[in-house]
Every structure is written in structure tokens, then in C-alpha cells.
mmCIF file of C-alpha atoms in Angstrom:
data_model
loop_
_atom_site.group_PDB
_atom_site.id
_atom_site.type_symbol
_atom_site.label_atom_id
_atom_site.label_comp_id
_atom_site.label_asym_id
_atom_site.label_seq_id
_atom_site.Cartn_x
_atom_site.Cartn_y
_atom_site.Cartn_z
ATOM 1 C CA MET N 109 47.102 57.937 317.241
ATOM 2 C CA ARG N 110 51.274 58.032 316.968
ATOM 3 C CA GLN N 111 53.435 58.151 313.701
ATOM 4 C CA PRO N 112 54.501 55.307 312.602
ATOM 5 C CA ASP N 113 58.194 55.071 313.668
ATOM 6 C CA PHE N 114 58.895 53.517 309.891
ATOM 7 C CA THR N 115 56.905 54.721 306.885
ATOM 8 C CA LEU N 116 57.941 51.836 303.878
ATOM 9 C CA THR N 117 55.254 52.858 301.369
ATOM 10 C CA ALA N 118 54.383 53.538 297.873
ATOM 11 C CA GLY N 119 54.955 57.276 298.852
ATOM 12 C CA PRO N 120 55.068 59.913 300.005
ATOM 13 C CA THR N 121 58.507 58.053 301.040
ATOM 14 C CA MET N 122 60.527 58.742 304.109
ATOM 15 C CA ALA N 123 62.796 61.629 304.176
ATOM 16 C CA SER N 124 66.572 61.918 304.486
ATOM 17 C CA PRO N 125 67.958 64.375 306.716
ATOM 18 C CA ARG N 126 69.569 66.198 304.883
ATOM 19 C CA VAL N 127 66.122 67.353 302.839
ATOM 20 C CA LEU N 128 64.242 68.014 306.577
ATOM 21 C CA SER N 129 66.472 70.482 307.156
ATOM 22 C CA ALA N 130 66.854 72.581 303.435
ATOM 23 C CA LEU N 131 62.541 72.343 304.275
ATOM 24 C CA GLY N 132 63.061 73.705 307.760
ATOM 25 C CA SER N 133 64.941 76.711 306.174
ATOM 26 C CA PRO N 134 63.966 80.011 306.191
ATOM 27 C CA ILE N 135 61.840 81.524 303.567
ATOM 28 C CA ILE N 136 62.732 84.059 301.650
ATOM 29 C CA PHE N 137 61.941 86.399 298.647
ATOM 30 C CA ASP N 138 61.402 84.054 295.474
ATOM 31 C CA TYR N 139 63.363 87.087 294.173
ATOM 32 C CA ASP N 140 66.139 86.791 296.258
ATOM 33 C CA PRO N 141 69.332 86.341 294.620
ATOM 34 C CA VAL N 142 70.177 83.035 296.877
ATOM 35 C CA PHE N 143 66.581 81.435 296.232
ATOM 36 C CA LEU N 144 66.752 82.352 291.705
ATOM 37 C CA ASP N 145 70.551 80.465 291.924
ATOM 38 C CA ARG N 146 69.164 77.508 294.222
ATOM 39 C CA PHE N 147 65.865 77.449 291.581
ATOM 40 C CA ARG N 148 68.161 77.401 288.534
ATOM 41 C CA GLU N 149 70.520 74.901 289.588
ATOM 42 C CA THR N 150 67.748 72.719 290.904
ATOM 43 C CA GLU N 151 66.611 72.321 287.204
ATOM 44 C CA ARG N 152 70.290 71.690 286.308
ATOM 45 C CA LEU N 153 70.671 68.944 288.825
ATOM 46 C CA LEU N 154 66.817 67.986 287.365
ATOM 47 C CA ALA N 155 67.864 67.956 283.798
ATOM 48 C CA GLU N 156 71.078 65.834 285.262
ATOM 49 C CA VAL N 157 69.255 63.063 286.655
ATOM 50 C CA TYR N 158 66.857 62.881 283.399
ATOM 51 C CA GLN N 159 70.141 62.829 281.531
ATOM 52 C CA THR N 160 68.605 64.785 278.576
ATOM 53 C CA GLN N 161 69.433 67.896 277.393
ATOM 54 C CA ASN N 162 65.861 69.454 276.824
ATOM 55 C CA ASP N 163 64.110 72.262 278.781
ATOM 56 C CA VAL N 164 62.974 70.969 282.018
ATOM 57 C CA VAL N 165 60.442 72.504 284.324
ATOM 58 C CA LEU N 166 59.645 72.795 288.152
ATOM 59 C CA MET N 167 55.319 73.384 288.201
ATOM 60 C CA GLN N 168 54.624 73.769 292.124
ATOM 61 C CA GLY N 169 51.878 71.101 292.254
ATOM 62 C CA GLU N 170 51.951 67.152 293.516
ATOM 63 C CA ALA N 171 52.823 64.694 289.652
ATOM 64 C CA VAL N 172 49.149 64.831 288.893
ATOM 65 C CA LEU N 173 49.521 68.639 288.276
ATOM 66 C CA GLY N 174 51.936 68.373 285.876
ATOM 67 C CA LEU N 175 50.185 64.999 283.979
ATOM 68 C CA GLU N 176 47.430 67.105 283.623
ATOM 69 C CA ALA N 177 49.012 69.863 282.340
ATOM 70 C CA ALA N 178 50.941 67.488 280.188
ATOM 71 C CA ALA N 179 48.034 65.846 278.312
ATOM 72 C CA ARG N 180 46.194 69.597 278.575
ATOM 73 C CA GLY N 181 49.518 70.857 276.208
ATOM 74 C CA LEU N 182 49.575 68.447 273.929
ATOM 75 C CA VAL N 183 45.672 67.344 273.453
ATOM 76 C CA GLN N 184 42.296 69.558 271.595
ATOM 77 C CA THR N 185 39.667 67.673 270.205
ATOM 78 C CA GLY N 186 40.283 65.251 267.797
ATOM 79 C CA THR N 187 43.345 64.312 268.611
ATOM 80 C CA ARG N 188 44.949 60.815 267.739
ATOM 81 C CA CYS N 189 46.248 59.010 270.491
ATOM 82 C CA LEU N 190 47.604 55.752 271.652
ATOM 83 C CA ASN N 191 46.828 54.836 275.299
ATOM 84 C CA LEU N 192 49.221 52.007 277.035
ATOM 85 C CA VAL N 193 47.420 50.834 280.286
ATOM 86 C CA SER N 194 49.170 48.339 282.114
ATOM 87 C CA GLY N 195 47.770 49.393 285.173
ATOM 88 C CA VAL N 196 45.232 51.851 287.572
ATOM 89 C CA TYR N 197 47.161 55.175 286.608
ATOM 90 C CA ALA N 198 47.588 54.406 282.662
ATOM 91 C CA SER N 199 43.813 53.953 282.572
ATOM 92 C CA TRP N 200 42.939 57.175 284.718
ATOM 93 C CA PHE N 201 45.337 58.886 281.927
ATOM 94 C CA GLY N 202 43.027 57.785 279.416
ATOM 95 C CA ASP N 203 40.458 59.309 280.749
ATOM 96 C CA TRP N 204 42.253 62.639 280.661
ATOM 97 C CA LEU N 205 42.780 62.361 277.478
ATOM 98 C CA ARG N 206 38.806 61.329 276.104
ATOM 99 C CA LYS N 207 37.737 64.356 278.535
ATOM 100 C CA PHE N 208 40.047 67.304 276.571
ATOM 101 C CA GLY N 209 38.371 65.695 273.821
ATOM 102 C CA ALA N 210 41.435 63.605 272.244
ATOM 103 C CA GLU N 211 40.810 60.370 269.472
ATOM 104 C CA VAL N 212 41.794 57.677 272.250
ATOM 105 C CA TYR N 213 42.870 53.891 271.220
ATOM 106 C CA GLU N 214 44.092 51.424 273.632
ATOM 107 C CA VAL N 215 46.489 48.813 274.057
ATOM 108 C CA ARG N 216 45.347 46.805 277.095
ATOM 109 C CA VAL N 217 47.354 44.024 279.192
ATOM 110 C CA PRO N 218 46.577 42.829 282.568
ATOM 111 C CA TYR N 219 47.395 44.999 285.271
ATOM 112 C CA ASP N 220 50.381 42.370 286.304
ATOM 113 C CA GLU N 221 51.718 41.849 282.862
ATOM 114 C CA ALA N 222 54.240 44.578 281.053
ATOM 115 C CA LEU N 223 53.488 45.778 277.882
ATOM 116 C CA ASP N 224 55.134 44.273 274.736
ATOM 117 C CA PRO N 225 56.609 46.869 272.507
ATOM 118 C CA ALA N 226 55.418 44.374 269.931
ATOM 119 C CA GLY N 227 51.574 44.787 270.718
ATOM 120 C CA VAL N 228 52.733 48.860 270.637
ATOM 121 C CA GLN N 229 53.898 48.425 267.418
ATOM 122 C CA ARG N 230 51.129 46.478 265.947
ATOM 123 C CA ALA N 231 48.390 49.053 267.017
ATOM 124 C CA LEU N 232 50.365 51.908 265.720
ATOM 125 C CA ASP N 233 50.100 50.088 262.459
ATOM 126 C CA GLU N 234 46.971 49.478 263.003
ATOM 127 C CA HIS N 235 45.374 52.648 263.616
ATOM 128 C CA GLY N 236 48.171 55.021 262.184
ATOM 129 C CA PRO N 237 48.943 58.138 261.836
ATOM 130 C CA ILE N 238 48.883 58.753 266.096
ATOM 131 C CA GLU N 239 49.762 61.707 267.423
ATOM 132 C CA VAL N 240 50.414 60.948 270.967
ATOM 133 C CA VAL N 241 51.373 57.595 272.809
ATOM 134 C CA SER N 242 51.155 57.989 276.168
ATOM 135 C CA VAL N 243 52.451 55.318 278.873
ATOM 136 C CA VAL N 244 53.275 54.576 282.785
ATOM 137 C CA HIS N 245 56.845 53.774 283.169
ATOM 138 C CA SER N 246 56.378 51.874 286.706
ATOM 139 C CA GLU N 247 53.094 51.138 287.433
ATOM 140 C CA THR N 248 53.139 52.031 291.652
ATOM 141 C CA PRO N 249 49.830 51.390 292.409
ATOM 142 C CA SER N 250 50.698 46.793 290.693
ATOM 143 C CA GLY N 251 54.740 47.058 290.820
ATOM 144 C CA VAL N 252 54.829 46.622 287.084
ATOM 145 C CA GLU N 253 57.863 48.707 285.134
ATOM 146 C CA ASN N 254 56.933 48.990 281.655
ATOM 147 C CA PRO N 255 60.375 48.799 278.764
ATOM 148 C CA LEU N 256 59.830 52.380 278.470
ATOM 149 C CA GLY N 257 62.762 52.466 276.233
ATOM 150 C CA GLU N 258 61.813 50.208 273.782
ATOM 151 C CA ILE N 259 58.032 52.065 273.096
ATOM 152 C CA GLY N 260 59.821 54.767 272.866
ATOM 153 C CA PHE N 261 62.141 53.876 270.062
ATOM 154 C CA VAL N 262 58.701 52.281 268.717
ATOM 155 C CA ALA N 263 56.622 55.965 268.954
ATOM 156 C CA HIS N 264 59.489 57.874 267.507
ATOM 157 C CA ALA N 265 59.746 55.784 264.404
ATOM 158 C CA HIS N 266 55.558 56.265 264.072
ATOM 159 C CA GLY N 267 56.710 60.202 264.638
ATOM 160 C CA ALA N 268 54.146 60.169 267.317
ATOM 161 C CA LEU N 269 54.814 62.326 270.596
ATOM 162 C CA MET N 270 55.990 60.682 273.721
ATOM 163 C CA LEU N 271 54.596 61.078 276.839
ATOM 164 C CA ALA N 272 55.702 59.255 280.228
ATOM 165 C CA ASP N 273 54.759 59.274 283.530
ATOM 166 C CA VAL N 274 58.077 58.344 285.321
ATOM 167 C CA VAL N 275 56.485 59.301 288.398
ATOM 168 C CA SER N 276 58.281 56.775 290.512
ATOM 169 C CA SER N 277 60.791 55.153 288.386
ATOM 170 C CA LEU N 278 62.476 58.822 288.226
ATOM 171 C CA GLY N 279 65.752 57.989 290.090
ATOM 172 C CA GLY N 280 64.825 54.025 291.140
ATOM 173 C CA THR N 281 65.403 52.811 287.537
ATOM 174 C CA GLU N 282 67.314 53.845 283.806
ATOM 175 C CA LEU N 283 65.250 56.372 282.756
ATOM 176 C CA LEU N 284 67.519 58.345 279.542
ATOM 177 C CA VAL N 285 65.238 60.601 278.067
ATOM 178 C CA ASP N 286 66.913 61.577 274.877
ATOM 179 C CA ASP N 287 68.384 58.250 274.439
ATOM 180 C CA TRP N 288 64.733 57.137 274.131
ATOM 181 C CA HIS N 289 62.458 59.109 272.753
ATOM 182 C CA ILE N 290 60.662 60.706 275.455
ATOM 183 C CA ASP N 291 59.170 64.273 274.911
ATOM 184 C CA VAL N 292 57.414 64.880 277.933
ATOM 185 C CA ALA N 293 58.038 63.364 280.994
ATOM 186 C CA VAL N 294 56.579 64.120 284.082
ATOM 187 C CA ALA N 295 57.738 62.760 287.599
ATOM 188 C CA GLY N 296 57.245 63.475 291.447
ATOM 189 C CA PRO N 297 59.626 64.242 293.961
ATOM 190 C CA GLN N 298 58.289 62.161 296.647
ATOM 191 C CA LYS N 299 58.873 58.439 295.465
ATOM 192 C CA CYS N 300 62.581 57.560 294.291
ATOM 193 C CA LEU N 301 63.763 60.675 295.381
ATOM 194 C CA ALA N 302 61.989 61.211 298.707
ATOM 195 C CA GLY N 303 61.926 64.424 298.540
ATOM 196 C CA PRO N 304 58.706 66.733 299.713
ATOM 197 C CA PRO N 305 54.933 65.335 297.612
ATOM 198 C CA GLY N 306 54.432 69.624 296.174
ATOM 199 C CA MET N 307 56.050 69.661 292.940
ATOM 200 C CA SER N 308 55.903 68.130 289.469
ATOM 201 C CA LEU N 309 58.995 67.520 287.707
ATOM 202 C CA ILE N 310 59.131 67.634 283.868
ATOM 203 C CA ALA N 311 61.235 66.897 280.568
ATOM 204 C CA VAL N 312 60.475 68.869 277.657
ATOM 205 C CA SER N 313 61.742 68.332 274.481
ATOM 206 C CA PRO N 314 62.011 70.695 271.302
ATOM 207 C CA ARG N 315 59.004 68.927 270.003
ATOM 208 C CA ALA N 316 57.055 68.279 272.711
ATOM 209 C CA TRP N 317 57.066 72.726 272.794
ATOM 210 C CA GLU N 318 56.331 72.885 269.047
ATOM 211 C CA ALA N 319 53.127 70.778 269.745
ATOM 212 C CA VAL N 320 52.094 72.612 272.260
ATOM 213 C CA GLU N 321 52.507 76.228 271.318
ATOM 214 C CA ALA N 322 50.527 75.020 268.314
ATOM 215 C CA ASN N 323 47.521 73.866 269.783
ATOM 216 C CA PRO N 324 45.009 76.364 270.455
ATOM 217 C CA ALA N 325 43.261 73.900 273.608
ATOM 218 C CA ALA N 326 46.520 74.420 275.567
ATOM 219 C CA PRO N 327 46.450 76.325 278.889
ATOM 220 C CA ARG N 328 47.768 80.188 278.794
ATOM 221 C CA SER N 329 47.403 82.232 281.554
ATOM 222 C CA SER N 330 46.854 79.496 283.872
ATOM 223 C CA PHE N 331 48.277 76.831 286.875
ATOM 224 C CA LEU N 332 48.153 74.368 284.539
ATOM 225 C CA SER N 333 49.890 76.193 281.192
ATOM 226 C CA LEU N 334 53.639 75.060 280.333
ATOM 227 C CA LEU N 335 53.719 78.013 277.806
ATOM 228 C CA ASP N 336 53.462 80.694 280.863
ATOM 229 C CA TRP N 337 56.652 78.671 282.066
ATOM 230 C CA LYS N 338 58.208 78.797 278.801
ATOM 231 C CA LEU N 339 57.808 82.539 277.747
ATOM 232 C CA ARG N 340 58.140 84.050 280.836
ATOM 233 C CA TRP N 341 61.013 82.194 282.810
ATOM 234 C CA ILE N 342 62.930 79.721 280.667
ATOM 235 C CA GLU N 343 62.519 82.368 277.568
ATOM 236 C CA GLY N 344 62.559 85.450 279.778
ATOM 237 C CA GLY N 345 66.173 84.660 280.945
ATOM 238 C CA ARG N 346 65.173 82.512 283.983
ATOM 239 C CA THR N 347 64.467 85.914 285.860
ATOM 240 C CA ALA N 348 60.826 86.373 286.686
ATOM 241 C CA PHE N 349 58.381 83.249 287.559
ATOM 242 C CA PRO N 350 54.739 82.899 285.975
ATOM 243 C CA TYR N 351 53.712 82.557 289.835
ATOM 244 C CA THR N 352 55.610 82.240 293.059
ATOM 245 C CA PRO N 353 57.618 79.023 294.026
ATOM 246 C CA SER N 354 57.253 76.915 297.391
ATOM 247 C CA VAL N 355 60.575 78.199 298.629
ATOM 248 C CA ALA N 356 60.598 75.636 300.961
ATOM 249 C CA ASP N 357 59.582 72.694 298.718
ATOM 250 C CA VAL N 358 62.474 74.070 296.200
ATOM 251 C CA GLY N 359 64.999 73.554 298.702
ATOM 252 C CA GLY N 360 63.858 70.709 299.580
ATOM 253 C CA VAL N 361 63.910 69.042 295.890
ATOM 254 C CA HIS N 362 67.367 70.870 295.606
ATOM 255 C CA ALA N 363 68.640 68.464 298.448
ATOM 256 C CA ALA N 364 66.921 65.398 296.961
ATOM 257 C CA LEU N 365 68.485 65.830 293.359
ATOM 258 C CA SER N 366 71.914 66.809 295.507
ATOM 259 C CA GLU N 367 71.445 63.284 297.003
ATOM 260 C CA ALA N 368 70.600 61.286 293.941
ATOM 261 C CA LEU N 369 73.918 62.983 292.078
ATOM 262 C CA GLU N 370 76.598 63.361 294.608
ATOM 263 C CA GLU N 371 76.840 59.428 295.725
ATOM 264 C CA SER N 372 76.265 58.796 291.551
ATOM 265 C CA LEU N 373 72.545 58.132 290.143
ATOM 266 C CA GLN N 374 73.964 54.680 288.699
ATOM 267 C CA THR N 375 74.591 54.174 292.665
ATOM 268 C CA THR N 376 71.072 55.764 293.820
ATOM 269 C CA ILE N 377 69.732 53.542 291.063
ATOM 270 C CA SER N 378 71.609 50.050 292.080
ATOM 271 C CA CYS N 379 70.507 50.487 295.640
ATOM 272 C CA HIS N 380 66.922 50.659 294.257
ATOM 273 C CA ALA N 381 67.521 47.511 292.187
ATOM 274 C CA ARG N 382 68.827 45.647 295.106
ATOM 275 C CA ALA N 383 66.279 46.298 297.785
ATOM 276 C CA ALA N 384 63.720 45.085 295.135
ATOM 277 C CA ARG N 385 65.685 42.210 294.614
ATOM 278 C CA ALA N 386 65.899 41.516 298.670
ATOM 279 C CA CYS N 387 62.248 42.324 299.378
ATOM 280 C CA ARG N 388 61.085 39.807 296.361
ATOM 281 C CA ALA N 389 63.266 37.389 298.001
ATOM 282 C CA GLY N 390 61.616 37.402 301.375
ATOM 283 C CA VAL N 391 57.979 37.509 300.033
ATOM 284 C CA ARG N 392 58.641 34.377 298.307
ATOM 285 C CA ALA N 393 60.420 32.263 301.103
ATOM 286 C CA LEU N 394 57.697 33.925 303.636
ATOM 287 C CA GLY N 395 55.493 31.600 300.904
ATOM 288 C CA LEU N 396 53.622 34.135 299.541
ATOM 289 C CA GLU N 397 52.627 34.973 295.602
ATOM 290 C CA LEU N 398 54.168 38.315 294.453
ATOM 291 C CA TRP N 399 51.712 40.628 292.516
ATOM 292 C CA PRO N 400 53.961 40.340 288.633
ATOM 293 C CA ARG N 401 53.371 38.129 287.256
ATOM 294 C CA SER N 402 57.501 37.763 286.161
ATOM 295 C CA GLU N 403 60.051 39.470 288.526
ATOM 296 C CA SER N 404 60.964 40.113 284.741
ATOM 297 C CA TYR N 405 59.574 43.476 284.763
ATOM 298 C CA ALA N 406 58.787 43.811 288.654
ATOM 299 C CA ALA N 407 59.395 47.401 289.883
ATOM 300 C CA ASN N 408 62.281 48.656 291.472
ATOM 301 C CA CYS N 409 60.332 51.360 293.880
ATOM 302 C CA VAL N 410 57.637 48.615 295.568
ATOM 303 C CA THR N 411 57.137 45.260 296.100
ATOM 304 C CA ALA N 412 53.676 43.762 295.277
ATOM 305 C CA VAL N 413 52.055 41.012 296.891
ATOM 306 C CA ARG N 414 48.922 39.102 296.525
ATOM 307 C CA ALA N 415 46.963 39.552 299.458
ATOM 308 C CA PRO N 416 45.891 36.329 301.206
ATOM 309 C CA SER N 417 42.414 35.307 301.311
ATOM 310 C CA ALA N 418 42.360 34.918 305.001
ATOM 311 C CA VAL N 419 42.811 38.070 305.722
ATOM 312 C CA SER N 420 41.676 41.865 304.203
ATOM 313 C CA VAL N 421 43.731 43.850 303.202
ATOM 314 C CA PRO N 422 43.018 46.862 305.956
ATOM 315 C CA GLU N 423 42.824 44.678 308.491
ATOM 316 C CA VAL N 424 46.349 43.792 307.840
ATOM 317 C CA LEU N 425 47.621 47.607 307.347
ATOM 318 C CA SER N 426 46.396 47.910 310.256
ATOM 319 C CA HIS N 427 47.545 45.872 312.473
ATOM 320 C CA VAL N 428 50.942 46.220 310.961
ATOM 321 C CA ARG N 429 51.460 49.641 312.089
ATOM 322 C CA GLU N 430 49.552 49.474 315.344
ATOM 323 C CA ARG N 431 51.346 46.630 316.810
ATOM 324 C CA TYR N 432 54.618 47.016 314.549
ATOM 325 C CA GLY N 433 54.946 50.823 313.883
ATOM 326 C CA VAL N 434 55.416 50.338 310.079
ATOM 327 C CA GLN N 435 53.247 51.788 307.693
ATOM 328 C CA LEU N 436 53.101 49.819 304.716
ATOM 329 C CA SER N 437 50.357 49.877 301.626
ATOM 330 C CA GLY N 438 47.557 48.504 300.154
ATOM 331 C CA GLY N 439 46.616 48.494 296.633
ATOM 332 C CA TYR N 440 45.295 51.160 294.864
ATOM 333 C CA GLY N 441 42.123 51.907 292.821
ATOM 334 C CA GLU N 442 40.824 48.727 291.146
ATOM 335 C CA LEU N 443 43.202 46.921 293.485
ATOM 336 C CA LYS N 444 42.464 48.375 296.185
ATOM 337 C CA ASP N 445 41.548 44.718 298.040
ATOM 338 C CA LYS N 446 44.002 42.783 296.348
ATOM 339 C CA LEU N 447 47.219 43.485 297.187
ATOM 340 C CA LEU N 448 49.417 44.779 299.751
ATOM 341 C CA ARG N 449 53.054 46.930 299.171
ATOM 342 C CA LEU N 450 56.540 46.726 300.244
ATOM 343 C CA GLY N 451 58.159 50.500 299.609
ATOM 344 C CA HIS N 452 61.506 50.589 299.606
ATOM 345 C CA MET N 453 62.301 54.436 297.461
ATOM 346 C CA GLY N 454 64.824 56.592 299.065
ATOM 347 C CA PRO N 455 66.290 55.862 302.684
ATOM 348 C CA ALA N 456 64.192 52.886 302.616
ATOM 349 C CA SER N 457 66.485 51.637 299.821
ATOM 350 C CA ARG N 458 69.120 51.133 301.918
ATOM 351 C CA SER N 459 70.592 49.364 304.979
ATOM 352 C CA LEU N 460 68.278 46.933 306.691
ATOM 353 C CA TYR N 461 64.927 48.526 305.851
ATOM 354 C CA PRO N 462 64.054 45.542 303.445
ATOM 355 C CA LEU N 463 64.454 43.138 306.405
ATOM 356 C CA VAL N 464 61.500 45.312 308.477
ATOM 357 C CA ALA N 465 59.050 45.491 305.523
ATOM 358 C CA VAL N 466 59.434 41.831 305.098
ATOM 359 C CA SER N 467 58.853 40.793 308.713
ATOM 360 C CA ALA N 468 56.183 43.244 309.687
ATOM 361 C CA LEU N 469 54.440 42.177 306.465
ATOM 362 C CA GLY N 470 55.229 37.830 307.461
ATOM 363 C CA ARG N 471 54.545 39.155 311.697
ATOM 364 C CA GLY N 472 51.377 40.844 311.265
ATOM 365 C CA LEU N 473 49.884 37.945 308.606
ATOM 366 C CA ALA N 474 51.352 35.128 311.532
ATOM 367 C CA ASP N 475 49.617 37.452 313.857
ATOM 368 C CA LEU N 476 46.255 37.349 311.759
ATOM 369 C CA GLY N 477 46.318 33.627 311.447
ATOM 370 C CA VAL N 478 47.953 32.977 308.014
ATOM 371 C CA SER N 479 50.641 30.768 307.702
ATOM 372 C CA VAL N 480 54.143 32.204 306.499
ATOM 373 C CA ASP N 481 57.772 31.601 307.283
ATOM 374 C CA ILE N 482 59.291 34.209 309.270
ATOM 375 C CA GLY N 483 62.433 32.834 310.320
ATOM 376 C CA ALA N 484 62.412 32.059 306.461
ATOM 377 C CA GLY N 485 61.901 35.267 304.973
ATOM 378 C CA ALA N 486 64.211 37.057 306.870
ATOM 379 C CA GLN N 487 66.772 34.617 305.971
ATOM 380 C CA ALA N 488 66.008 35.313 302.140
ATOM 381 C CA VAL N 489 66.403 39.448 302.580
ATOM 382 C CA MET N 490 69.658 39.193 304.245
ATOM 383 C CA ASP N 491 71.061 36.904 301.924
ATOM 384 C CA ALA N 492 70.299 38.783 298.804
ATOM 385 C CA LEU N 493 71.316 42.219 300.364
ATOM 386 C CA ALA N 494 74.421 40.080 301.218
ATOM 387 C CA GLU N 495 75.098 38.570 297.994
ATOM 388 C CA ALA N 496 74.334 42.234 296.640
ATOM 389 C CA THR N 497 76.593 43.960 298.857
ATOM 390 C CA ALA N 498 80.105 41.349 298.255
ATOM 391 C CA ALA N 499 79.330 41.285 294.320
ATOM 392 C CA PRO N 500 80.995 44.847 294.419
ATOM 393 C CA LEU N 501 83.782 43.900 296.706
ATOM 394 C CA GLU N 502 84.659 40.960 295.430
ATOM 395 C CA GLN N 503 84.969 42.894 292.006
ATOM 396 C CA SER N 504 87.055 45.669 293.910
ATOM 397 C CA LEU N 505 89.876 42.971 294.966
ATOM 398 C CA THR N 506 90.240 41.074 291.522
#
């Protein structure tokens, strides 16, 4: 089986030539001055993308490791947590919290809706005092983005620590860690940043460090230990690692962060927003239904589409991949057979990739007997891209 020509999925995403080149650089000693400088510089770049003055931690392992490390660091038996559930990942996170002994309360909304900060406020008033509030910023499985900033203010006003899964939002949508009072943020480089999927990118506030240090159940001398990074690397003067990091992955993450910042972080975010608008316009013009009930909270990372009842999701994905060389995504977890997803992260947020995604989906569905307007879909994508491109030009001429 050949590899697809285009990977337009929910992640990992296509990587740029610069990232691929960095991943292929020679492996050197992790205590070589060149690598130590690169690691420290990668931390600095990550803090800039996170827009934070807090400590950042680069843990070896995909973002799920970072999320588990954060949960285990903050939670012990009896910790009172409010878990905000608007999708598959948040639901799973609640299972983790319970597994670690937390007393978990939940705010739940349908998976095609976003959380309402007023509902979070009511839950905190009802169940307080709450020690930890956990939320997913961008629910990749359903293409829904939650109002993290507003939720952060509500949680902070109640004195709770804010733990945010920002795996698919970092670099693709506005994220102000310090201004929004996010105490622990966990991301992965393989989504909007388009880096390798082997690291967890974490930001930790002073309040969160205090909570982890005071938690007797927090992992110590463990691969899951945030404290090991604080004590050995950060407080040790950034000269000794708690374990050997992947030299190649750090190089790839360094390249990905550099690319996100060099053109300006706002430009990078704007590209993701433009691609998302274009894909949504194309999907509607095809005659299909978006999964989120309102585009006001549709995510910048993926466009989620309700799967037509006449076809199965695996059938569509297989056909589009084999016939047209385009790999798209289906649903995930409870949504596995209910929706299709078009990824527009990293390089796929640029150029005509949204046109490729919408056209491949439309053509594939038509081949399988679904009535869609392929021409209208393609035209809608092009119109949206042209409108977004023309706006900065008009501003520069006035």
C-alpha cells in the first residue's frame, strides 16, 4: 500500500521541509553544548508561543503522557475537581481523574456544542470549593472550540487551578496562558505546529508548582514526574536532564516553533482560521452538514462533517485515500462512525490545501452515490480564500 499524497487529517499533520530536515540532522550527545543550547532555545520559543512567563516543560512522549503527568501531579485521593465535558477527550480525562482518586463533578454538553461559561459558573457555585477545573480547549474529535479565556477567568475567580488540554489549539487559535489564568497547559507539536508527535509541551504556573509539590501522590523519580523536571532541570540551572530526551524530536519541535513565530504567531493563527472558514464554506456548498451546531464555536484545527447516512465512514475514507491519494479522518471514540473530518493544520492551512480536502471529499462521496455539488463546493472554497487574501491587500492600499 502506498502512502497518501496529502495527509489532511486530525493529526499528526504534514511537516514542512524545514522540520523534516531538522528531524534528519545527526544525533549528538544530549549534553553537547550545541544540544543544550538548542533545548533551552526550544523552551524559550515554546514560552513565546504559549504567551507565558511561566515555566515550560518539554517531556518526552506524545501529549497524552503530558496530560496524564499533569493529572497525576495535581490530583490525589479526595481532590475536588470540576471536569468540563464537551467531547471525547474531556470525557476520558474525567476517567483519569477518578482513577487517581479525585472527587469529580462534571458539566456536560452535547458533543456538537461548546461549553457555556455561565454553566461553569453555576457548577462552581453549586459544588464549591473546587480545587481543579479541567477543560479541553479544542475538541479535535468533534471540531468544537470552547471559550477557554472566559472559563479561565471564572475558575480563577473561584480560586481553582485551571488545567487545559490545548493539544490541537496551540499555534492555531488564540491562546493566552497568563492572561487567561491557565495554570497547566498541555499541547502536542503534531497538530497546528506541524512538528513530530513525540513530545508533550507543557506550561506550569507557580500556583500549579506549589500544588504539585504539596501533593504526596505526585509522581517522583518517574517518567510521569513534572517535579523531576523542576528539581533536576529547572532548579538545577538547566544543565542536567531527568532522562535522555530525543535529540531528533527536540530538533523537529525547535524548527516547528521557529516557523510559527518567524512570520508572526498572529499570522500563523490567521492562516488556520482562514483555512477553517474556507473548508466550512466548501462543505456547506457541497450540500453537507457541519457537525458543530454553530460556526461561532467551530474549531480552527479541523472541519467536522456529519457523515451522510447512505455511506459508512470507513468506506469513504478508504475510497478517497486509494482513489485520490488524500487521507482524511473519521470520527473518534463515541463519534467514530458519525462524522468525517478535514484537517487544515500546519502546512495544510496554507495555499490550496482546503480546496484539495473539500474536492476529494466531494468527489469521493459522489463516486459512492451521495448527491453533492462538487463544483459549488470548490467555488465556495476559492471564494473564501480569495476574500481572506484580498482583505489584507485592501487594508495595505488604504
